Coordinates of C-alpha atoms in Angstrom, one line a residue:
M6 CA -37.5 0.3 -20.1
G7 CA -37.1 3.8 -19.6
R8 CA -35.2 4.2 -22.4
A9 CA -38.0 2.3 -24.6
V10 CA -40.8 4.6 -23.1
G11 CA -38.7 7.6 -24.1
I12 CA -38.2 6.6 -27.9
I13 CA -41.9 5.7 -28.1
V14 CA -43.1 9.1 -26.6
S15 CA -40.8 11.0 -28.7
A16 CA -41.3 9.3 -32.0
A17 CA -45.3 9.0 -31.3
T18 CA -45.2 12.7 -31.2
C19 CA -43.6 13.3 -34.3
Q20 CA -45.9 10.5 -35.9
A21 CA -49.1 12.6 -34.6
A22 CA -47.6 15.8 -35.9
L23 CA -47.0 14.1 -39.2
M24 CA -50.5 12.6 -39.6
V25 CA -52.2 15.8 -38.6
G26 CA -50.0 17.7 -41.2
L27 CA -51.1 15.2 -43.9
G28 CA -54.7 15.4 -43.0
L29 CA -54.5 19.4 -42.8
L30 CA -52.9 19.3 -46.4
I31 CA -55.6 17.0 -47.7
T32 CA -58.4 18.9 -46.6
G33 CA -56.7 22.0 -47.4
P34 CA -54.2 23.1 -50.1
A35 CA -54.2 19.8 -52.1
V36 CA -57.9 19.1 -52.2
R37 CA -58.3 20.3 -55.8
F38 CA -55.2 18.4 -57.3
W39 CA -55.0 14.8 -58.3
P40 CA -55.4 12.4 -56.8
L41 CA -57.4 13.7 -54.2
A42 CA -59.8 15.5 -56.9
S43 CA -60.7 12.1 -58.2
E44 CA -61.6 10.6 -54.8
D45 CA -65.5 11.4 -55.3
E46 CA -65.2 9.5 -58.6
I47 CA -64.0 6.4 -56.8
T48 CA -66.3 6.4 -54.1
D49 CA -69.5 6.9 -56.6
A50 CA -67.9 4.0 -58.6
L51 CA -68.0 1.9 -55.3
E52 CA -71.7 2.9 -54.6
R53 CA -72.8 1.8 -58.1
A54 CA -70.9 -1.6 -57.8
R55 CA -72.6 -2.4 -54.6
T56 CA -74.6 -5.7 -54.6
G57 CA -76.0 -7.9 -51.8
T58 CA -73.2 -10.5 -51.9
L59 CA -70.8 -7.6 -51.7
D60 CA -72.7 -5.9 -49.0
T61 CA -72.6 -8.8 -46.8
V62 CA -69.0 -9.9 -47.5
S63 CA -67.9 -6.2 -46.7
R64 CA -69.7 -6.0 -43.6
V65 CA -68.1 -9.1 -42.1
V66 CA -64.5 -8.1 -43.3
S67 CA -65.2 -4.3 -41.8
E68 CA -66.0 -6.1 -38.5
A69 CA -62.4 -7.4 -38.5
G70 CA -61.5 -3.8 -37.7
N71 CA -64.0 -2.6 -35.3
T72 CA -63.0 -1.6 -31.8
V73 CA -64.4 -4.6 -30.1
T74 CA -62.8 -7.0 -32.6
V75 CA -59.5 -5.3 -32.3
V76 CA -59.4 -5.1 -28.4
V77 CA -60.6 -8.5 -27.9
G78 CA -58.2 -9.9 -30.5
T79 CA -55.3 -7.9 -28.8
L80 CA -56.2 -9.3 -25.4
L81 CA -56.4 -13.1 -26.6
A82 CA -53.1 -12.6 -28.6
C83 CA -51.3 -11.4 -25.5
V84 CA -52.8 -14.2 -23.4
I85 CA -51.7 -16.8 -25.8
L86 CA -48.2 -15.0 -25.8
L87 CA -47.6 -15.3 -22.2
L88 CA -49.3 -18.7 -21.4
V89 CA -48.8 -20.9 -24.5
P90 CA -45.1 -20.7 -25.0
R91 CA -42.5 -22.8 -22.8
L92 CA -41.4 -19.4 -21.4
P93 CA -43.9 -16.3 -21.3
R94 CA -42.9 -13.9 -24.3
W95 CA -43.5 -10.6 -22.4
R96 CA -41.6 -8.5 -24.7
D97 CA -43.9 -9.6 -27.7
A98 CA -47.0 -9.2 -26.0
L99 CA -46.1 -5.6 -24.8
F100 CA -45.0 -5.0 -28.3
L101 CA -48.5 -6.0 -29.5
A102 CA -50.6 -4.2 -26.8
V103 CA -48.4 -0.8 -26.9
A104 CA -49.0 -0.7 -30.9
V105 CA -52.4 -1.1 -30.8
S106 CA -52.8 1.6 -28.2
L107 CA -50.4 3.9 -29.7
Q108 CA -52.2 3.7 -33.2
S109 CA -55.6 4.4 -31.1
L110 CA -54.1 7.5 -29.3
V111 CA -52.6 8.9 -32.5
F112 CA -55.9 8.3 -34.0
L113 CA -58.0 10.3 -31.3
V114 CA -55.4 13.2 -31.8
I115 CA -55.9 13.3 -35.6
T116 CA -59.7 13.2 -35.4
E117 CA -59.5 16.0 -32.9
A118 CA -57.5 18.3 -35.3
V119 CA -58.6 17.3 -38.8
D120 CA -62.2 17.8 -39.7
R121 CA -63.3 15.9 -42.7
N122 CA -66.6 15.0 -43.9
R123 CA -67.5 11.4 -44.9
P124 CA -68.0 10.7 -48.7
D125 CA -71.3 12.0 -50.0
V126 CA -72.7 8.6 -50.9
E127 CA -75.3 6.6 -49.1
R128 CA -73.6 4.9 -46.0
L129 CA -74.0 1.3 -45.1
D130 CA -72.9 1.8 -41.5
A131 CA -74.0 4.1 -38.8
S132 CA -71.4 7.1 -38.9
P133 CA -69.3 7.6 -35.9
P134 CA -68.9 11.1 -34.4
T135 CA -65.2 11.1 -35.5
S136 CA -63.5 12.6 -38.6
S137 CA -63.6 10.6 -42.0
Y138 CA -59.7 11.1 -41.6
T139 CA -58.2 8.8 -40.9
S140 CA -59.8 5.2 -41.0
G141 CA -59.9 4.0 -37.6
H142 CA -60.8 0.5 -38.5
T143 CA -57.9 0.4 -41.0
G144 CA -55.4 1.7 -38.6
A145 CA -56.6 -0.6 -35.6
A146 CA -56.5 -3.6 -38.2
T147 CA -52.9 -2.8 -39.4
A148 CA -51.5 -2.4 -36.0
L149 CA -53.2 -5.7 -34.8
Y150 CA -53.0 -8.0 -38.1
A151 CA -49.6 -6.7 -39.2
G152 CA -48.1 -6.9 -35.7
L153 CA -49.2 -10.5 -35.4
A154 CA -47.6 -11.1 -39.0
V155 CA -44.4 -9.6 -37.6
L156 CA -44.4 -12.0 -34.7
V157 CA -45.0 -14.8 -36.9
L158 CA -42.2 -14.0 -39.1
H159 CA -39.7 -13.5 -36.5
R160 CA -40.7 -15.6 -33.7
T161 CA -42.0 -18.9 -35.3
K162 CA -40.5 -21.4 -37.5
G163 CA -41.7 -23.8 -40.6
P164 CA -42.7 -23.5 -44.0
W165 CA -46.2 -22.1 -43.2
R166 CA -45.1 -18.9 -41.7
R167 CA -44.9 -17.1 -44.5
V168 CA -48.3 -18.0 -45.9
V169 CA -49.7 -17.0 -42.4
A170 CA -47.9 -13.6 -42.4
A171 CA -49.2 -13.0 -45.9
L172 CA -52.8 -13.7 -44.9
L173 CA -52.4 -11.3 -41.8
L174 CA -51.0 -8.6 -43.9
L175 CA -54.0 -9.0 -46.4
L176 CA -56.4 -8.2 -43.7
P177 CA -55.8 -4.5 -43.0
L178 CA -56.1 -3.9 -46.9
L179 CA -59.3 -6.0 -47.1
V180 CA -60.7 -4.0 -44.1
G181 CA -59.6 -0.6 -45.8
V182 CA -61.3 -1.5 -49.2
A183 CA -64.8 -2.8 -47.1
R184 CA -64.6 0.8 -45.5
A185 CA -64.4 2.6 -48.6
Y186 CA -67.0 0.3 -50.2
R187 CA -69.4 0.9 -47.6
G188 CA -69.1 4.8 -48.0
M189 CA -67.6 5.3 -44.6
H190 CA -64.2 6.9 -46.0
H191 CA -62.4 8.3 -49.0
P192 CA -59.4 6.4 -50.3
T193 CA -57.0 8.7 -48.6
D194 CA -58.6 8.2 -45.3
V195 CA -57.9 4.4 -45.7
A196 CA -54.6 5.2 -46.7
G197 CA -53.8 7.2 -43.6
G198 CA -55.2 4.6 -41.5
L199 CA -52.5 2.0 -43.0
L200 CA -49.8 4.6 -42.4
N201 CA -50.8 5.3 -38.9
G202 CA -51.1 1.7 -38.1
G203 CA -47.7 1.0 -39.7
L204 CA -46.0 3.8 -38.2
S205 CA -47.0 2.7 -34.7
L206 CA -45.9 -0.8 -35.2
L207 CA -42.4 0.5 -36.5
I208 CA -41.9 2.9 -33.8
V209 CA -42.8 0.0 -31.0
G210 CA -40.9 -2.6 -32.8
R211 CA -37.8 -0.4 -32.9
A212 CA -38.2 0.3 -29.2
L213 CA -39.1 -3.1 -27.8
L214 CA -38.0 -5.7 -30.2
T215 CA -34.5 -4.7 -31.0
G216 CA -31.3 -5.0 -28.9
P217 CA -29.7 -7.9 -27.1
H218 CA -32.4 -10.8 -26.4
V219 CA -32.9 -11.2 -22.7
P220 CA -34.6 -14.6 -22.3
A221 CA -37.9 -14.6 -20.0
A222 CA -37.6 -15.2 -16.3
A223 CA -37.8 -18.9 -15.4
P224 CA -41.2 -20.1 -14.5
A225 CA -42.3 -20.3 -10.8
G226 CA -40.5 -23.0 -9.0
T227 CA -37.3 -22.8 -10.7
E228 CA -36.2 -19.6 -9.2
A229 CA -33.3 -19.5 -6.7
R230 CA -34.7 -19.6 -3.3
E231 CA -34.7 -16.4 -1.3
E232 CA -32.7 -16.4 1.7
P233 CA -34.7 -15.1 5.0
A234 CA -33.5 -11.6 6.3
G235 CA -30.3 -11.5 8.2
T236 CA -29.0 -15.0 7.0
E237 CA -26.1 -15.7 4.4
P238 CA -26.9 -16.8 1.2
G239 CA -26.4 -20.7 0.1
R240 CA -22.7 -21.9 -0.9
T241 CA -21.2 -19.9 -3.7
V242 CA -18.5 -21.2 -5.9
V243 CA -16.4 -18.8 -8.4
V244 CA -14.9 -20.8 -11.2
F245 CA -12.4 -18.3 -12.9
N246 CA -9.7 -18.8 -15.7
P247 CA -6.6 -17.4 -14.1
T248 CA -5.0 -16.3 -17.4
V249 CA -7.8 -13.7 -17.9
T250 CA -8.5 -13.1 -14.5
D251 CA -5.7 -11.5 -12.5
E252 CA -5.6 -10.9 -8.4
A253 CA -6.9 -7.2 -8.7
A254 CA -10.1 -8.6 -10.7
R255 CA -10.9 -11.3 -8.3
A256 CA -10.6 -8.7 -5.4
G257 CA -13.0 -6.7 -7.3
L258 CA -15.4 -9.5 -7.7
R259 CA -14.9 -10.6 -4.2
R260 CA -16.2 -7.1 -3.0
V261 CA -19.2 -7.3 -5.3
L262 CA -20.1 -10.7 -3.8
E263 CA -19.7 -9.5 -0.3
D264 CA -21.7 -6.3 -0.9
H265 CA -24.7 -8.9 -1.9
G266 CA -24.3 -11.1 1.1
H267 CA -21.9 -14.0 -0.6
R268 CA -19.3 -13.3 2.4
A269 CA -17.6 -17.0 1.9
A270 CA -17.5 -17.4 -1.9
E271 CA -14.9 -20.0 -2.8
F272 CA -12.7 -19.2 -5.7
V273 CA -11.3 -22.2 -7.7
P274 CA -9.2 -21.7 -10.9
T275 CA -9.3 -23.6 -14.2
T276 CA -6.4 -25.7 -15.1
A277 CA -5.0 -26.4 -18.7
D278 CA -6.2 -30.2 -18.1
D279 CA -9.9 -29.1 -16.7
P280 CA -11.2 -25.7 -18.2
G281 CA -14.0 -25.6 -15.9
E282 CA -16.1 -28.6 -16.1
G283 CA -14.6 -30.6 -13.4
Q284 CA -14.4 -27.7 -11.0
T285 CA -18.0 -27.0 -11.5
A286 CA -19.1 -30.6 -11.1
R287 CA -17.5 -30.8 -7.9
A288 CA -19.2 -27.4 -6.7
V289 CA -22.6 -29.2 -7.6
R290 CA -21.6 -32.3 -5.6
E291 CA -20.7 -30.2 -2.7
G292 CA -24.3 -28.4 -2.7
A293 CA -23.4 -24.9 -4.4
Q294 CA -26.5 -22.9 -4.8
L295 CA -24.7 -20.5 -7.4
V296 CA -21.7 -20.8 -9.6
V297 CA -20.0 -17.9 -11.0
V298 CA -18.0 -18.4 -14.1
C299 CA -15.3 -15.9 -14.7
G300 CA -13.7 -16.3 -18.2
G301 CA -14.4 -16.6 -21.8
D302 CA -16.8 -18.6 -23.8
G303 CA -14.7 -21.6 -23.5
T304 CA -15.0 -21.6 -19.8
V305 CA -18.4 -20.8 -19.6
R306 CA -19.2 -23.7 -21.9
A307 CA -17.0 -26.1 -19.6
A308 CA -19.2 -24.8 -16.6
A309 CA -22.5 -25.2 -18.5
E310 CA -21.7 -29.1 -19.2
A311 CA -21.5 -29.8 -15.6
L312 CA -24.7 -27.5 -14.9
A313 CA -26.9 -28.6 -17.7
G314 CA -30.1 -29.8 -16.2
T315 CA -29.4 -29.2 -12.6
G316 CA -31.3 -25.7 -12.1
I317 CA -28.5 -24.5 -10.2
P318 CA -28.1 -20.7 -11.4
L319 CA -24.9 -19.6 -13.3
A320 CA -23.6 -16.1 -13.2
V321 CA -21.8 -15.3 -16.6
V322 CA -18.5 -12.6 -15.8
P323 CA -17.1 -11.9 -19.3
C324 CA -13.5 -11.9 -19.0
G325 CA -12.3 -13.5 -22.1
T326 CA -11.7 -12.3 -25.8
G327 CA -15.2 -13.0 -27.6
N328 CA -17.6 -13.1 -24.6
L329 CA -20.2 -14.1 -27.1
L330 CA -22.7 -15.5 -24.7
A331 CA -22.5 -12.4 -22.6
R332 CA -23.1 -9.9 -25.5
N333 CA -25.9 -12.2 -26.8
L334 CA -27.7 -11.8 -23.3
G335 CA -26.9 -8.3 -23.2
L336 CA -24.6 -8.5 -20.0
P337 CA -22.5 -5.5 -19.2
V338 CA -19.0 -6.1 -20.5
R339 CA -17.2 -5.1 -17.5
P340 CA -16.7 -7.9 -15.1
A341 CA -17.7 -6.3 -11.7
E342 CA -20.8 -4.5 -13.5
A343 CA -22.0 -8.1 -15.0
L344 CA -21.6 -9.8 -11.7
A345 CA -23.5 -6.9 -9.8
G346 CA -26.2 -7.0 -12.4
A347 CA -26.6 -10.8 -12.1
L348 CA -26.7 -10.9 -8.3
R349 CA -29.5 -8.3 -8.1
G350 CA -31.3 -10.0 -11.1
A351 CA -33.3 -13.2 -11.6
P352 CA -32.8 -16.6 -13.0
H353 CA -33.8 -17.1 -16.7
R354 CA -33.6 -20.6 -18.6
I355 CA -31.9 -20.9 -21.8
D356 CA -31.4 -23.8 -24.3
L357 CA -27.9 -25.6 -24.8
G358 CA -26.7 -27.2 -28.1
R359 CA -25.5 -30.9 -27.8
V360 CA -23.2 -31.9 -30.2
E361 CA -21.1 -35.0 -31.2
G362 CA -19.1 -36.5 -34.1
D363 CA -16.5 -38.8 -35.1
G364 CA -13.2 -38.5 -32.9
M365 CA -15.1 -36.0 -30.3
A366 CA -17.2 -36.9 -27.2
P367 CA -20.7 -35.7 -27.0
A368 CA -20.5 -31.8 -25.4
H369 CA -22.8 -29.1 -25.0
F370 CA -22.4 -25.6 -26.3
T371 CA -23.9 -22.3 -25.4
V372 CA -23.3 -20.2 -28.4
M373 CA -22.2 -22.0 -31.8
S374 CA -20.3 -24.9 -32.8
G375 CA -19.0 -25.4 -36.5
A376 CA -16.6 -26.5 -39.3
G377 CA -14.9 -24.9 -42.0
L378 CA -13.7 -21.3 -42.1
D379 CA -14.7 -20.6 -38.5
A380 CA -12.7 -23.6 -37.1
A381 CA -9.8 -22.6 -39.3
M382 CA -9.8 -18.9 -38.0
L383 CA -9.8 -20.0 -34.5
E384 CA -7.3 -22.4 -34.9
S385 CA -4.8 -19.9 -36.8
T386 CA -5.5 -17.3 -34.1
G387 CA -2.6 -17.2 -31.5
D388 CA -2.8 -16.2 -27.9
R389 CA -0.3 -13.6 -28.4
A390 CA -2.4 -12.0 -31.0
K391 CA -5.7 -12.2 -29.0
A392 CA -3.7 -10.6 -26.0
L393 CA -2.6 -7.7 -28.3
L394 CA -5.7 -7.1 -30.5
G395 CA -8.6 -8.7 -28.6
W396 CA -11.6 -9.9 -30.9
P397 CA -10.1 -8.1 -34.2
A398 CA -7.5 -10.9 -34.1
Y399 CA -10.0 -13.3 -35.2
V400 CA -10.8 -11.5 -38.3
V401 CA -7.1 -11.0 -39.2
A402 CA -6.9 -14.7 -39.0
G403 CA -10.2 -15.2 -40.9
L404 CA -8.7 -13.1 -43.9
R405 CA -5.8 -15.7 -44.2
E406 CA -8.1 -18.4 -44.4
L407 CA -10.3 -17.3 -47.2
R408 CA -8.6 -19.5 -49.8
A409 CA -9.2 -22.5 -48.2
P410 CA -11.1 -25.1 -50.4
R411 CA -14.8 -25.5 -50.2
M412 CA -16.3 -28.4 -48.4
R413 CA -18.7 -30.9 -49.9
L414 CA -21.1 -32.1 -47.4
T415 CA -24.7 -33.6 -46.9
V416 CA -27.2 -32.3 -44.4
G417 CA -30.0 -33.7 -43.0
V418 CA -32.5 -31.7 -40.8
D419 CA -35.1 -33.1 -38.5
G420 CA -35.7 -36.4 -40.6
A421 CA -36.2 -34.3 -44.0
P422 CA -34.4 -35.9 -47.1
P423 CA -30.6 -35.2 -47.1
L424 CA -29.3 -32.1 -49.0
R425 CA -25.9 -31.9 -50.9
R426 CA -24.1 -28.5 -50.6
T427 CA -20.9 -27.0 -50.9
A428 CA -19.8 -24.5 -48.1
R429 CA -17.0 -22.5 -46.8
M430 CA -18.5 -22.5 -43.5
V431 CA -21.1 -24.3 -41.4
L432 CA -22.2 -22.7 -38.0
V433 CA -24.8 -24.4 -35.6
A434 CA -26.2 -21.6 -33.6
N435 CA -28.0 -21.4 -30.3
T436 CA -27.3 -17.7 -30.5
G437 CA -27.0 -15.4 -33.4
K438 CA -24.2 -12.5 -32.8
V439 CA -20.4 -12.8 -33.1
Q440 CA -17.6 -10.6 -32.4
G441 CA -18.3 -7.0 -33.4
G442 CA -22.2 -7.4 -32.7
T443 CA -22.5 -8.8 -36.5
A444 CA -25.8 -11.0 -36.5
L445 CA -24.5 -13.9 -38.5
V446 CA -27.7 -16.1 -37.5
P447 CA -30.4 -13.4 -36.8
A448 CA -33.2 -15.7 -36.0
A449 CA -31.2 -17.7 -33.5
R450 CA -32.6 -17.0 -29.9
P451 CA -31.1 -18.8 -26.7
D452 CA -34.6 -19.6 -25.7
D453 CA -37.0 -20.7 -28.3
G454 CA -36.2 -24.5 -28.0
L455 CA -34.7 -24.6 -31.5
L456 CA -30.9 -24.6 -33.2
D457 CA -30.2 -22.8 -36.4
L458 CA -27.9 -23.8 -39.2
M459 CA -26.2 -21.3 -41.4
I460 CA -24.5 -22.6 -44.4
L461 CA -21.9 -19.8 -45.9
D462 CA -21.0 -20.6 -49.7
P463 CA -20.1 -17.2 -51.4
R464 CA -18.7 -17.6 -55.0
G465 CA -16.2 -14.7 -56.2
P466 CA -16.5 -11.1 -55.3
A467 CA -20.1 -10.8 -56.3
G468 CA -20.9 -13.8 -54.0
W469 CA -19.1 -12.2 -51.0
L470 CA -21.0 -8.9 -51.5
S471 CA -24.1 -10.6 -51.8
A472 CA -23.3 -12.6 -48.4
V473 CA -22.4 -9.3 -46.8
V474 CA -25.6 -7.7 -47.9
T475 CA -27.7 -10.7 -46.6
L476 CA -25.8 -10.3 -43.1
V477 CA -26.3 -6.6 -42.9
R478 CA -30.0 -6.8 -43.6
R479 CA -30.3 -9.3 -41.0
R480 CA -32.8 -11.5 -42.7
P481 CA -34.1 -14.4 -40.5
E482 CA -34.0 -16.6 -43.7
G483 CA -31.5 -17.6 -46.1
G484 CA -31.8 -17.5 -50.0
A485 CA -31.9 -13.7 -50.1
G486 CA -28.1 -13.5 -51.3
R487 CA -28.5 -15.4 -54.5
T488 CA -25.8 -15.3 -57.4
D489 CA -26.0 -16.9 -60.7
G490 CA -25.7 -20.3 -58.7
P491 CA -26.6 -21.2 -55.3
P492 CA -27.4 -18.8 -52.4
A493 CA -24.6 -17.3 -50.7
V494 CA -25.9 -17.6 -47.2
E495 CA -28.7 -20.5 -46.5
Y496 CA -30.4 -21.0 -43.0
F497 CA -32.3 -24.0 -41.6
T498 CA -34.1 -24.1 -38.1
F499 CA -34.1 -27.5 -36.4
R500 CA -34.1 -29.7 -33.2
R501 CA -31.7 -32.3 -34.8
A502 CA -29.3 -32.0 -37.7
D503 CA -26.9 -34.3 -39.3
V504 CA -24.0 -32.8 -41.2
L505 CA -21.8 -35.3 -43.0
F506 CA -18.5 -33.9 -44.8
D507 CA -16.9 -35.6 -47.8
A508 CA -13.6 -35.2 -46.3
P509 CA -12.3 -34.4 -42.8
Q510 CA -12.8 -30.7 -41.7
Q511 CA -11.6 -28.6 -38.8
R512 CA -14.3 -28.1 -36.1
E513 CA -15.0 -25.8 -33.2
L514 CA -17.1 -25.7 -30.1
D515 CA -17.7 -22.1 -28.5
G516 CA -14.6 -20.8 -29.6
D517 CA -12.6 -23.9 -29.0
T518 CA -10.9 -26.1 -31.6
V519 CA -11.7 -29.8 -31.4
A520 CA -10.2 -32.8 -33.4
P521 CA -10.9 -32.7 -37.1
G522 CA -13.6 -35.1 -38.5
R523 CA -16.2 -35.9 -41.1
R524 CA -19.4 -35.7 -38.8
L525 CA -21.5 -33.3 -36.7
T526 CA -24.5 -34.2 -35.2
A527 CA -26.3 -31.3 -33.2
E528 CA -29.7 -31.3 -31.1
V529 CA -31.2 -28.9 -28.9
R530 CA -31.8 -29.3 -25.2
P531 CA -34.6 -26.8 -24.3
G532 CA -34.0 -24.7 -21.1
A533 CA -31.3 -26.7 -20.1
L534 CA -29.2 -23.9 -18.4
T535 CA -30.4 -21.4 -15.7
V536 CA -28.6 -18.3 -15.9
L537 CA -28.9 -15.0 -13.4
L538 CA -29.3 -12.0 -15.8
P539 CA -30.0 -8.3 -14.6
V540 CA -33.5 -7.1 -14.5
R541 CA -34.3 -4.9 -17.5
G542 CA -33.4 -1.4 -17.1
D543 CA -31.0 -2.1 -14.2

């Protein structure tokens, strides 16, 4: 949070300086040059075009940007974001409130520094004491309605989202036109308002909406019980993978636990036959109040299988090769730091995916499940390569699998008519980032009650280039990376999806390969896993 405040303050200072500089340019050296020289002609033409109907419509539209409407609209939107979703969206509410407030503060600085008279026409509204530059109504409308459009596009699902976002983005433009029509502002005042509101959204969005997604804290009643002062915490069990957690690492973790009052933690190793599910299930039966998992994504997935729906908090200590769940949740990469942050943190509820198919028992996953290129890559990556190279070993293996033939498949999403596709890789994602921080599925969030399906099908060098461009741009929807044929990258969002392959395919579950087969059926279990995460800014 301290970093976000620093970014906003420094960038807002530059924003104010830019807007004031443009204002002084408009009212000074550039006033006689086109297009500024023609602004009076535009305002005169708008005055001549007035009719009773347009006067009424412009008054109504103008009200959408006045101070009372924007303040009430912002408060109402923030209340909805905090109370309506399954888990409060604090970050989204803060983004909207800060963006609107920042726009207002910069607007006040501009009007104090730049003195510009309003157009020399009959004005249909009372003139406020502020300068004509910039249009405060337009700037406030941009911050509020365009901010809501950003949240609609990035936080909601469904075919209607683009239509709603387009209507919201249209509102600030209509407000600006209405203000110019009513004789309250020059066209460049309106353009300045749009720029001021847009810059406020950009600055606050970069500070508050980017970076690893941390789910909202679990609602009251699901949090771990605080122990009375002077008493020991409840039973703590540490499930660790001995191949990646040596004695020195365990000693360090034990010290962290003891520093936080967990002085009798039981360390239980996984085995080749049981990668963590049995040990965790036994800990649950015996009354554990906290389970710490030290290992990679496979060990975490096995523990999550036993913890699903129990409400017992899980502390993830990344010790594996990929550690994708830890990276997607923004956890420290050093085991001791991750554990210390979790023990100082709070419980958060995240979703789990549940997948089943022919030849595989129903199982949960925390990050991703898939078939095709990713499963083949995991299958061909040896333990020695992972030990020597770390996660880049997967990249090397993936390059060897690029010549594998395409899969043919049928996909059905939430009861919609089945679709026929070809693909090199199919991913079902609960979180979006993979090794190296690449956002393969940008819209995937671990606490939105939904899963995301990615179908990768590039054709030839141009197709692969198109796919890379789509992924680098981190678009939340597929279809952007089109070649002459079907899209190179395609995304679907769902609660249940059925994927049927024409021939058996290699499949994987959170980085572990499973038996090849022709079917994958995936569905979401919203909020099924409780995870201890560091408080923001910790």
